[in-house]
Short mmCIF file of N, CA, C and O in Angstrom, two decimals:
data_model
loop_
_atom_site.label_atom_id
_atom_site.label_comp_id
_atom_site.label_asym_id
_atom_site.label_seq_id
_atom_site.Cartn_x
_atom_site.Cartn_y
_atom_site.Cartn_z
N MET L 1 0.85 -1.17 0.00
CA MET L 1 0.00 0.00 0.00
C MET L 1 0.90 1.23 0.00
O MET L 1 1.80 1.35 0.82
N ALA L 2 0.64 2.15 -0.89
CA ALA L 2 1.52 3.31 -1.08
C ALA L 2 1.08 4.53 -0.26
O ALA L 2 1.58 5.62 -0.48
N PHE L 3 0.18 4.36 0.68
CA PHE L 3 -0.27 5.49 1.49
C PHE L 3 -0.42 5.02 2.93
O PHE L 3 -0.52 3.84 3.22
N THR L 4 -0.42 5.99 3.83
CA THR L 4 -0.55 5.69 5.26
C THR L 4 -1.75 6.45 5.84
O THR L 4 -2.33 7.32 5.19
N ARG L 5 -2.06 6.12 7.06
CA ARG L 5 -3.12 6.84 7.78
C ARG L 5 -2.76 8.32 7.86
O ARG L 5 -3.62 9.18 7.72
N ASP L 6 -1.47 8.60 8.11
CA ASP L 6 -1.04 10.01 8.18
C ASP L 6 -1.28 10.74 6.87
O ASP L 6 -1.62 11.93 6.88
N ASP L 7 -1.12 10.05 5.74
CA ASP L 7 -1.41 10.67 4.44
C ASP L 7 -2.89 11.04 4.34
O ASP L 7 -3.25 12.10 3.82
N ILE L 8 -3.73 10.16 4.83
CA ILE L 8 -5.18 10.41 4.80
C ILE L 8 -5.54 11.57 5.72
O ILE L 8 -6.30 12.47 5.35
N VAL L 9 -4.96 11.60 6.92
CA VAL L 9 -5.21 12.69 7.85
C VAL L 9 -4.77 14.01 7.23
O VAL L 9 -5.50 15.02 7.31
N ALA L 10 -3.61 14.03 6.58
CA ALA L 10 -3.14 15.25 5.93
C ALA L 10 -4.14 15.73 4.87
O ALA L 10 -4.41 16.93 4.75
N ALA L 11 -4.71 14.80 4.13
CA ALA L 11 -5.72 15.16 3.12
C ALA L 11 -6.97 15.71 3.79
O ALA L 11 -7.55 16.70 3.34
N LEU L 12 -7.40 15.08 4.88
CA LEU L 12 -8.60 15.53 5.59
C LEU L 12 -8.42 16.93 6.15
O LEU L 12 -9.37 17.70 6.24
N LYS L 13 -7.19 17.28 6.50
CA LYS L 13 -6.91 18.62 7.03
C LYS L 13 -7.04 19.70 5.98
O LYS L 13 -6.99 20.89 6.31
N THR L 14 -7.24 19.33 4.72
CA THR L 14 -7.42 20.33 3.66
C THR L 14 -8.90 20.64 3.44
O THR L 14 -9.23 21.50 2.62
N VAL L 15 -9.79 19.94 4.14
CA VAL L 15 -11.23 20.12 3.96
C VAL L 15 -11.78 21.02 5.08
O VAL L 15 -11.61 20.71 6.26
N PHE L 16 -12.43 22.10 4.67
CA PHE L 16 -12.98 23.07 5.60
C PHE L 16 -14.46 23.26 5.32
O PHE L 16 -14.89 23.33 4.17
N ASP L 17 -15.24 23.39 6.39
CA ASP L 17 -16.62 23.85 6.26
C ASP L 17 -16.51 25.33 5.95
O ASP L 17 -15.82 26.06 6.68
N PRO L 18 -17.15 25.82 4.91
CA PRO L 18 -17.01 27.24 4.55
C PRO L 18 -17.48 28.20 5.64
O PRO L 18 -17.10 29.36 5.63
N GLU L 19 -18.26 27.72 6.58
CA GLU L 19 -18.74 28.59 7.66
C GLU L 19 -17.82 28.60 8.88
O GLU L 19 -18.00 29.40 9.78
N ILE L 20 -16.85 27.68 8.92
CA ILE L 20 -15.97 27.55 10.08
C ILE L 20 -14.52 27.56 9.58
O ILE L 20 -14.16 26.73 8.74
N PRO L 21 -13.66 28.43 10.12
CA PRO L 21 -12.28 28.52 9.63
C PRO L 21 -11.35 27.44 10.20
O PRO L 21 -10.19 27.71 10.46
N VAL L 22 -11.88 26.25 10.43
CA VAL L 22 -11.10 25.14 10.98
C VAL L 22 -11.38 23.91 10.13
O VAL L 22 -12.52 23.66 9.75
N ASN L 23 -10.33 23.12 9.87
CA ASN L 23 -10.53 21.92 9.05
C ASN L 23 -11.31 20.85 9.82
O ASN L 23 -11.40 20.88 11.04
N ILE L 24 -11.88 19.92 9.06
CA ILE L 24 -12.76 18.91 9.66
C ILE L 24 -12.02 17.98 10.62
O ILE L 24 -12.64 17.46 11.55
N TRP L 25 -10.73 17.77 10.41
CA TRP L 25 -9.96 16.92 11.31
C TRP L 25 -9.84 17.58 12.68
O TRP L 25 -10.14 16.98 13.71
N ASP L 26 -9.40 18.85 12.69
CA ASP L 26 -9.24 19.56 13.96
C ASP L 26 -10.58 19.86 14.63
O ASP L 26 -10.64 20.03 15.85
N MET L 27 -11.64 19.95 13.84
CA MET L 27 -12.96 20.11 14.43
C MET L 27 -13.42 18.82 15.14
O MET L 27 -14.36 18.84 15.92
N GLY L 28 -12.78 17.71 14.85
CA GLY L 28 -13.18 16.45 15.46
C GLY L 28 -14.35 15.80 14.78
O GLY L 28 -15.06 14.98 15.37
N LEU L 29 -14.56 16.15 13.51
CA LEU L 29 -15.70 15.58 12.77
C LEU L 29 -15.43 14.19 12.23
O LEU L 29 -16.36 13.47 11.89
N VAL L 30 -14.16 13.81 12.14
CA VAL L 30 -13.80 12.46 11.67
C VAL L 30 -13.65 11.56 12.87
O VAL L 30 -12.83 11.78 13.76
N TYR L 31 -14.49 10.53 12.93
CA TYR L 31 -14.51 9.62 14.06
C TYR L 31 -13.61 8.41 13.87
O TYR L 31 -13.09 7.85 14.83
N ASP L 32 -13.45 7.96 12.62
CA ASP L 32 -12.67 6.75 12.40
C ASP L 32 -12.16 6.71 10.96
O ASP L 32 -12.82 7.21 10.05
N ILE L 33 -10.98 6.14 10.80
CA ILE L 33 -10.40 5.85 9.48
C ILE L 33 -10.04 4.37 9.50
O ILE L 33 -9.17 3.96 10.26
N ALA L 34 -10.74 3.57 8.70
CA ALA L 34 -10.47 2.13 8.63
C ALA L 34 -9.81 1.85 7.28
O ALA L 34 -10.35 2.19 6.23
N ILE L 35 -8.63 1.24 7.34
CA ILE L 35 -7.86 0.96 6.13
C ILE L 35 -7.60 -0.54 6.04
O ILE L 35 -7.14 -1.14 7.01
N ASP L 36 -7.90 -1.11 4.89
CA ASP L 36 -7.46 -2.48 4.61
C ASP L 36 -7.06 -2.55 3.14
O ASP L 36 -7.08 -1.54 2.44
N ASP L 37 -6.69 -3.72 2.67
CA ASP L 37 -6.22 -3.86 1.29
C ASP L 37 -7.30 -3.56 0.26
O ASP L 37 -7.00 -3.23 -0.88
N ALA L 38 -8.56 -3.67 0.66
CA ALA L 38 -9.65 -3.54 -0.30
C ALA L 38 -10.33 -2.17 -0.29
O ALA L 38 -10.98 -1.81 -1.26
N SER L 39 -10.19 -1.41 0.81
CA SER L 39 -10.91 -0.14 0.87
C SER L 39 -10.42 0.73 2.02
O SER L 39 -9.69 0.29 2.90
N VAL L 40 -10.89 1.98 1.96
CA VAL L 40 -10.72 2.92 3.08
C VAL L 40 -12.12 3.41 3.42
O VAL L 40 -12.88 3.82 2.54
N VAL L 41 -12.46 3.35 4.70
CA VAL L 41 -13.76 3.81 5.15
C VAL L 41 -13.54 4.90 6.19
O VAL L 41 -12.85 4.70 7.18
N ILE L 42 -14.13 6.05 5.90
CA ILE L 42 -14.07 7.20 6.81
C ILE L 42 -15.43 7.31 7.48
O ILE L 42 -16.46 7.36 6.80
N LYS L 43 -15.44 7.35 8.80
CA LYS L 43 -16.69 7.62 9.54
C LYS L 43 -16.59 9.04 10.06
O LYS L 43 -15.62 9.39 10.74
N MET L 44 -17.58 9.85 9.71
CA MET L 44 -17.56 11.24 10.15
C MET L 44 -18.96 11.73 10.47
O MET L 44 -19.94 11.08 10.15
N THR L 45 -18.99 12.88 11.11
CA THR L 45 -20.24 13.50 11.51
C THR L 45 -20.19 14.97 11.19
O THR L 45 -19.23 15.46 10.61
N PHE L 46 -21.20 15.69 11.63
CA PHE L 46 -21.26 17.14 11.50
C PHE L 46 -21.71 17.71 12.83
O PHE L 46 -22.25 17.01 13.67
N THR L 47 -21.50 19.00 13.00
CA THR L 47 -21.91 19.64 14.24
C THR L 47 -23.43 19.72 14.34
O THR L 47 -23.97 19.81 15.44
N SER L 48 -24.09 19.65 13.19
CA SER L 48 -25.55 19.74 13.16
C SER L 48 -26.10 18.91 12.00
O SER L 48 -25.54 18.95 10.90
N PRO L 49 -27.21 18.20 12.22
CA PRO L 49 -27.80 17.44 11.12
C PRO L 49 -28.44 18.33 10.05
O PRO L 49 -28.86 17.85 9.01
N THR L 50 -28.48 19.62 10.30
CA THR L 50 -29.06 20.55 9.31
C THR L 50 -27.99 21.33 8.56
O THR L 50 -28.30 22.32 7.91
N CYS L 51 -26.76 20.88 8.61
CA CYS L 51 -25.66 21.55 7.91
C CYS L 51 -26.01 21.65 6.41
O CYS L 51 -26.20 20.63 5.75
N PRO L 52 -26.06 22.87 5.87
CA PRO L 52 -26.45 23.02 4.48
C PRO L 52 -25.37 22.54 3.50
O PRO L 52 -25.67 22.31 2.33
N MET L 53 -24.16 22.36 3.97
CA MET L 53 -23.05 21.94 3.11
C MET L 53 -22.73 20.44 3.25
O MET L 53 -21.73 19.97 2.76
N MET L 54 -23.59 19.70 3.92
CA MET L 54 -23.30 18.31 4.25
C MET L 54 -22.92 17.48 3.02
O MET L 54 -21.88 16.82 3.00
N GLU L 55 -23.75 17.46 2.00
CA GLU L 55 -23.48 16.63 0.83
C GLU L 55 -22.18 17.03 0.14
O GLU L 55 -21.39 16.18 -0.27
N GLU L 56 -21.96 18.34 0.02
CA GLU L 56 -20.75 18.82 -0.64
C GLU L 56 -19.50 18.44 0.15
O GLU L 56 -18.49 18.04 -0.42
N LEU L 57 -19.57 18.55 1.47
CA LEU L 57 -18.42 18.20 2.30
C LEU L 57 -18.15 16.70 2.29
O LEU L 57 -16.99 16.27 2.24
N LEU L 58 -19.19 15.88 2.33
CA LEU L 58 -19.00 14.43 2.24
C LEU L 58 -18.31 14.07 0.92
O LEU L 58 -17.39 13.24 0.90
N GLU L 59 -18.74 14.69 -0.15
CA GLU L 59 -18.13 14.43 -1.46
C GLU L 59 -16.68 14.93 -1.50
O GLU L 59 -15.80 14.26 -2.04
N GLN L 60 -16.44 16.08 -0.91
CA GLN L 60 -15.08 16.61 -0.89
C GLN L 60 -14.15 15.69 -0.09
O GLN L 60 -13.02 15.44 -0.48
N VAL L 61 -14.63 15.18 1.03
CA VAL L 61 -13.83 14.24 1.83
C VAL L 61 -13.50 13.00 0.99
O VAL L 61 -12.35 12.57 0.93
N ARG L 62 -14.51 12.44 0.34
CA ARG L 62 -14.26 11.26 -0.48
C ARG L 62 -13.24 11.57 -1.57
O ARG L 62 -12.30 10.80 -1.79
N ASP L 63 -13.36 12.70 -2.21
CA ASP L 63 -12.46 13.06 -3.31
C ASP L 63 -11.02 13.26 -2.85
O ASP L 63 -10.09 12.76 -3.49
N VAL L 64 -10.82 13.99 -1.74
CA VAL L 64 -9.44 14.25 -1.31
C VAL L 64 -8.77 12.97 -0.82
O VAL L 64 -7.58 12.77 -1.05
N VAL L 65 -9.54 12.11 -0.17
CA VAL L 65 -8.95 10.84 0.29
C VAL L 65 -8.71 9.91 -0.90
O VAL L 65 -7.69 9.23 -0.95
N GLN L 66 -9.60 9.92 -1.86
CA GLN L 66 -9.42 9.08 -3.07
C GLN L 66 -8.14 9.47 -3.81
O GLN L 66 -7.43 8.61 -4.35
N ARG L 67 -7.80 10.75 -3.82
CA ARG L 67 -6.54 11.17 -4.46
C ARG L 67 -5.33 10.56 -3.77
O ARG L 67 -4.33 10.28 -4.40
N VAL L 68 -5.44 10.35 -2.47
CA VAL L 68 -4.35 9.74 -1.71
C VAL L 68 -4.30 8.24 -1.93
O VAL L 68 -3.22 7.66 -2.09
N THR L 69 -5.45 7.58 -1.99
CA THR L 69 -5.49 6.12 -2.02
C THR L 69 -5.35 5.54 -3.42
O THR L 69 -5.11 4.34 -3.57
N GLY L 70 -5.52 6.37 -4.44
CA GLY L 70 -5.38 5.87 -5.82
C GLY L 70 -6.49 4.91 -6.19
O GLY L 70 -7.66 5.27 -6.18
N ASP L 71 -6.12 3.66 -6.45
CA ASP L 71 -7.09 2.65 -6.88
C ASP L 71 -7.88 2.02 -5.75
O ASP L 71 -8.83 1.27 -5.99
N VAL L 72 -7.49 2.28 -4.51
CA VAL L 72 -8.21 1.70 -3.37
C VAL L 72 -9.47 2.54 -3.14
O VAL L 72 -9.39 3.74 -2.90
N PRO L 73 -10.64 1.91 -3.23
CA PRO L 73 -11.90 2.66 -3.09
C PRO L 73 -12.06 3.30 -1.71
O PRO L 73 -11.62 2.75 -0.70
N VAL L 74 -12.72 4.46 -1.71
CA VAL L 74 -12.98 5.19 -0.48
C VAL L 74 -14.49 5.31 -0.29
O VAL L 74 -15.22 5.63 -1.22
N ARG L 75 -14.92 5.04 0.95
CA ARG L 75 -16.33 5.23 1.30
C ARG L 75 -16.37 6.15 2.51
O ARG L 75 -15.58 6.02 3.44
N VAL L 76 -17.29 7.10 2.50
CA VAL L 76 -17.47 7.99 3.64
C VAL L 76 -18.85 7.71 4.23
O VAL L 76 -19.86 7.85 3.56
N ASP L 77 -18.84 7.27 5.49
CA ASP L 77 -20.08 6.96 6.19
C ASP L 77 -20.41 8.11 7.15
O ASP L 77 -19.58 8.50 7.98
N LEU L 78 -21.61 8.62 7.05
CA LEU L 78 -22.09 9.66 7.95
C LEU L 78 -22.69 8.99 9.18
O LEU L 78 -23.54 8.11 9.05
N VAL L 79 -22.22 9.39 10.36
CA VAL L 79 -22.71 8.83 11.61
C VAL L 79 -23.15 9.96 12.53
O VAL L 79 -22.63 11.07 12.45
N TRP L 80 -24.08 9.66 13.39
CA TRP L 80 -24.57 10.66 14.35
C TRP L 80 -24.33 10.22 15.79
O TRP L 80 -24.66 10.97 16.72
N THR L 81 -23.80 9.03 15.98
CA THR L 81 -23.54 8.51 17.32
C THR L 81 -22.08 8.13 17.42
O THR L 81 -21.61 7.38 16.58
N PRO L 82 -21.37 8.63 18.40
CA PRO L 82 -21.83 9.58 19.41
C PRO L 82 -22.01 10.97 18.80
O PRO L 82 -21.37 11.30 17.80
N ALA L 83 -22.85 11.74 19.43
CA ALA L 83 -23.07 13.11 18.96
C ALA L 83 -21.79 13.93 19.10
O ALA L 83 -21.04 13.76 20.07
N TRP L 84 -21.54 14.79 18.14
CA TRP L 84 -20.38 15.67 18.20
C TRP L 84 -20.56 16.67 19.32
O TRP L 84 -21.66 17.15 19.58
N ASP L 85 -19.46 17.00 20.02
CA ASP L 85 -19.47 18.10 20.99
C ASP L 85 -18.11 18.77 20.98
O ASP L 85 -17.16 18.29 20.35
N LEU L 86 -18.00 19.89 21.67
CA LEU L 86 -16.77 20.69 21.66
C LEU L 86 -15.54 19.94 22.14
O LEU L 86 -14.42 20.28 21.76
N SER L 87 -15.72 18.92 22.95
CA SER L 87 -14.57 18.19 23.48
C SER L 87 -13.80 17.44 22.38
O SER L 87 -12.66 17.05 22.58
N ARG L 88 -14.41 17.27 21.23
CA ARG L 88 -13.75 16.56 20.12
C ARG L 88 -12.77 17.45 19.36
O ARG L 88 -11.98 16.97 18.58
N MET L 89 -12.84 18.74 19.58
CA MET L 89 -11.99 19.69 18.85
C MET L 89 -10.56 19.62 19.36
O MET L 89 -10.31 19.41 20.54
N SER L 90 -9.61 19.86 18.45
CA SER L 90 -8.21 19.94 18.84
C SER L 90 -7.96 21.26 19.56
O SER L 90 -8.77 22.20 19.46
N ASP L 91 -6.85 21.35 20.26
CA ASP L 91 -6.48 22.60 20.91
C ASP L 91 -6.34 23.71 19.87
O ASP L 91 -6.75 24.84 20.12
N ALA L 92 -5.76 23.39 18.71
CA ALA L 92 -5.60 24.39 17.65
C ALA L 92 -6.95 24.93 17.20
O ALA L 92 -7.10 26.14 16.96
N ALA L 93 -7.95 24.07 17.09
CA ALA L 93 -9.28 24.51 16.68
C ALA L 93 -9.91 25.40 17.75
O ALA L 93 -10.52 26.42 17.43
N ARG L 94 -9.72 25.04 19.01
CA ARG L 94 -10.27 25.87 20.09
C ARG L 94 -9.65 27.25 20.09
O ARG L 94 -10.34 28.26 20.31
N ILE L 95 -8.35 27.31 19.83
CA ILE L 95 -7.66 28.61 19.76
C ILE L 95 -8.18 29.41 18.57
O ILE L 95 -8.49 30.59 18.69
N GLU L 96 -8.27 28.76 17.42
CA GLU L 96 -8.74 29.45 16.20
C GLU L 96 -10.14 30.02 16.39
O GLU L 96 -10.46 31.11 15.91
N LEU L 97 -10.99 29.30 17.09
CA LEU L 97 -12.38 29.73 17.28
C LEU L 97 -12.58 30.50 18.58
O LEU L 97 -13.71 30.80 18.96
N ASP L 98 -11.45 30.80 19.27
CA ASP L 98 -11.48 31.57 20.51
C ASP L 98 -12.37 30.92 21.56
O ASP L 98 -13.19 31.58 22.20
N LEU L 99 -12.20 29.63 21.75
CA LEU L 99 -12.97 28.90 22.76
C LEU L 99 -12.12 28.51 23.96
O LEU L 99 -12.55 27.73 24.80
N THR L 100 -10.93 29.07 24.07
CA THR L 100 -10.02 28.68 25.14
C THR L 100 -10.44 29.20 26.51
O THR L 100 -10.14 28.60 27.51
N GLU L 101 -11.15 30.32 26.55
CA GLU L 101 -11.55 30.89 27.83
C GLU L 101 -12.82 30.26 28.41
O GLU L 101 -13.26 30.62 29.48
N HIS L 102 -13.39 29.33 27.70
CA HIS L 102 -14.65 28.73 28.13
C HIS L 102 -14.44 27.40 28.85
O HIS L 102 -15.37 26.63 29.00
N GLY L 103 -13.21 27.12 29.24
CA GLY L 103 -12.94 25.92 29.99
C GLY L 103 -12.79 24.65 29.17
O GLY L 103 -12.77 23.57 29.70
N TRP L 104 -12.72 24.80 27.87
CA TRP L 104 -12.54 23.62 27.03
C TRP L 104 -11.07 23.42 26.87
O TRP L 104 -10.49 22.61 26.41
#
């Protein structure tokens, strides 16, 4: 296999919700990356089930990861459990969104 989990994470860090200046990885929207010889499966969520950019972002995630994996198929599964919360965000995301003074 010519790619690693780190390669996939780097690709995911290029995907941003246009309403939030933080990438989906640092937002904690990606719950799991499963890699085997036959496929890559990304499990991710959103901060809200009413996100107007949901379909576009799911497609963008699939596309950027597919560029990394080449011929290995990529599937992106949308999950709602567990529900996303602020604790999933990286420290960098909390700083970018000025959430550091709120005890997170």
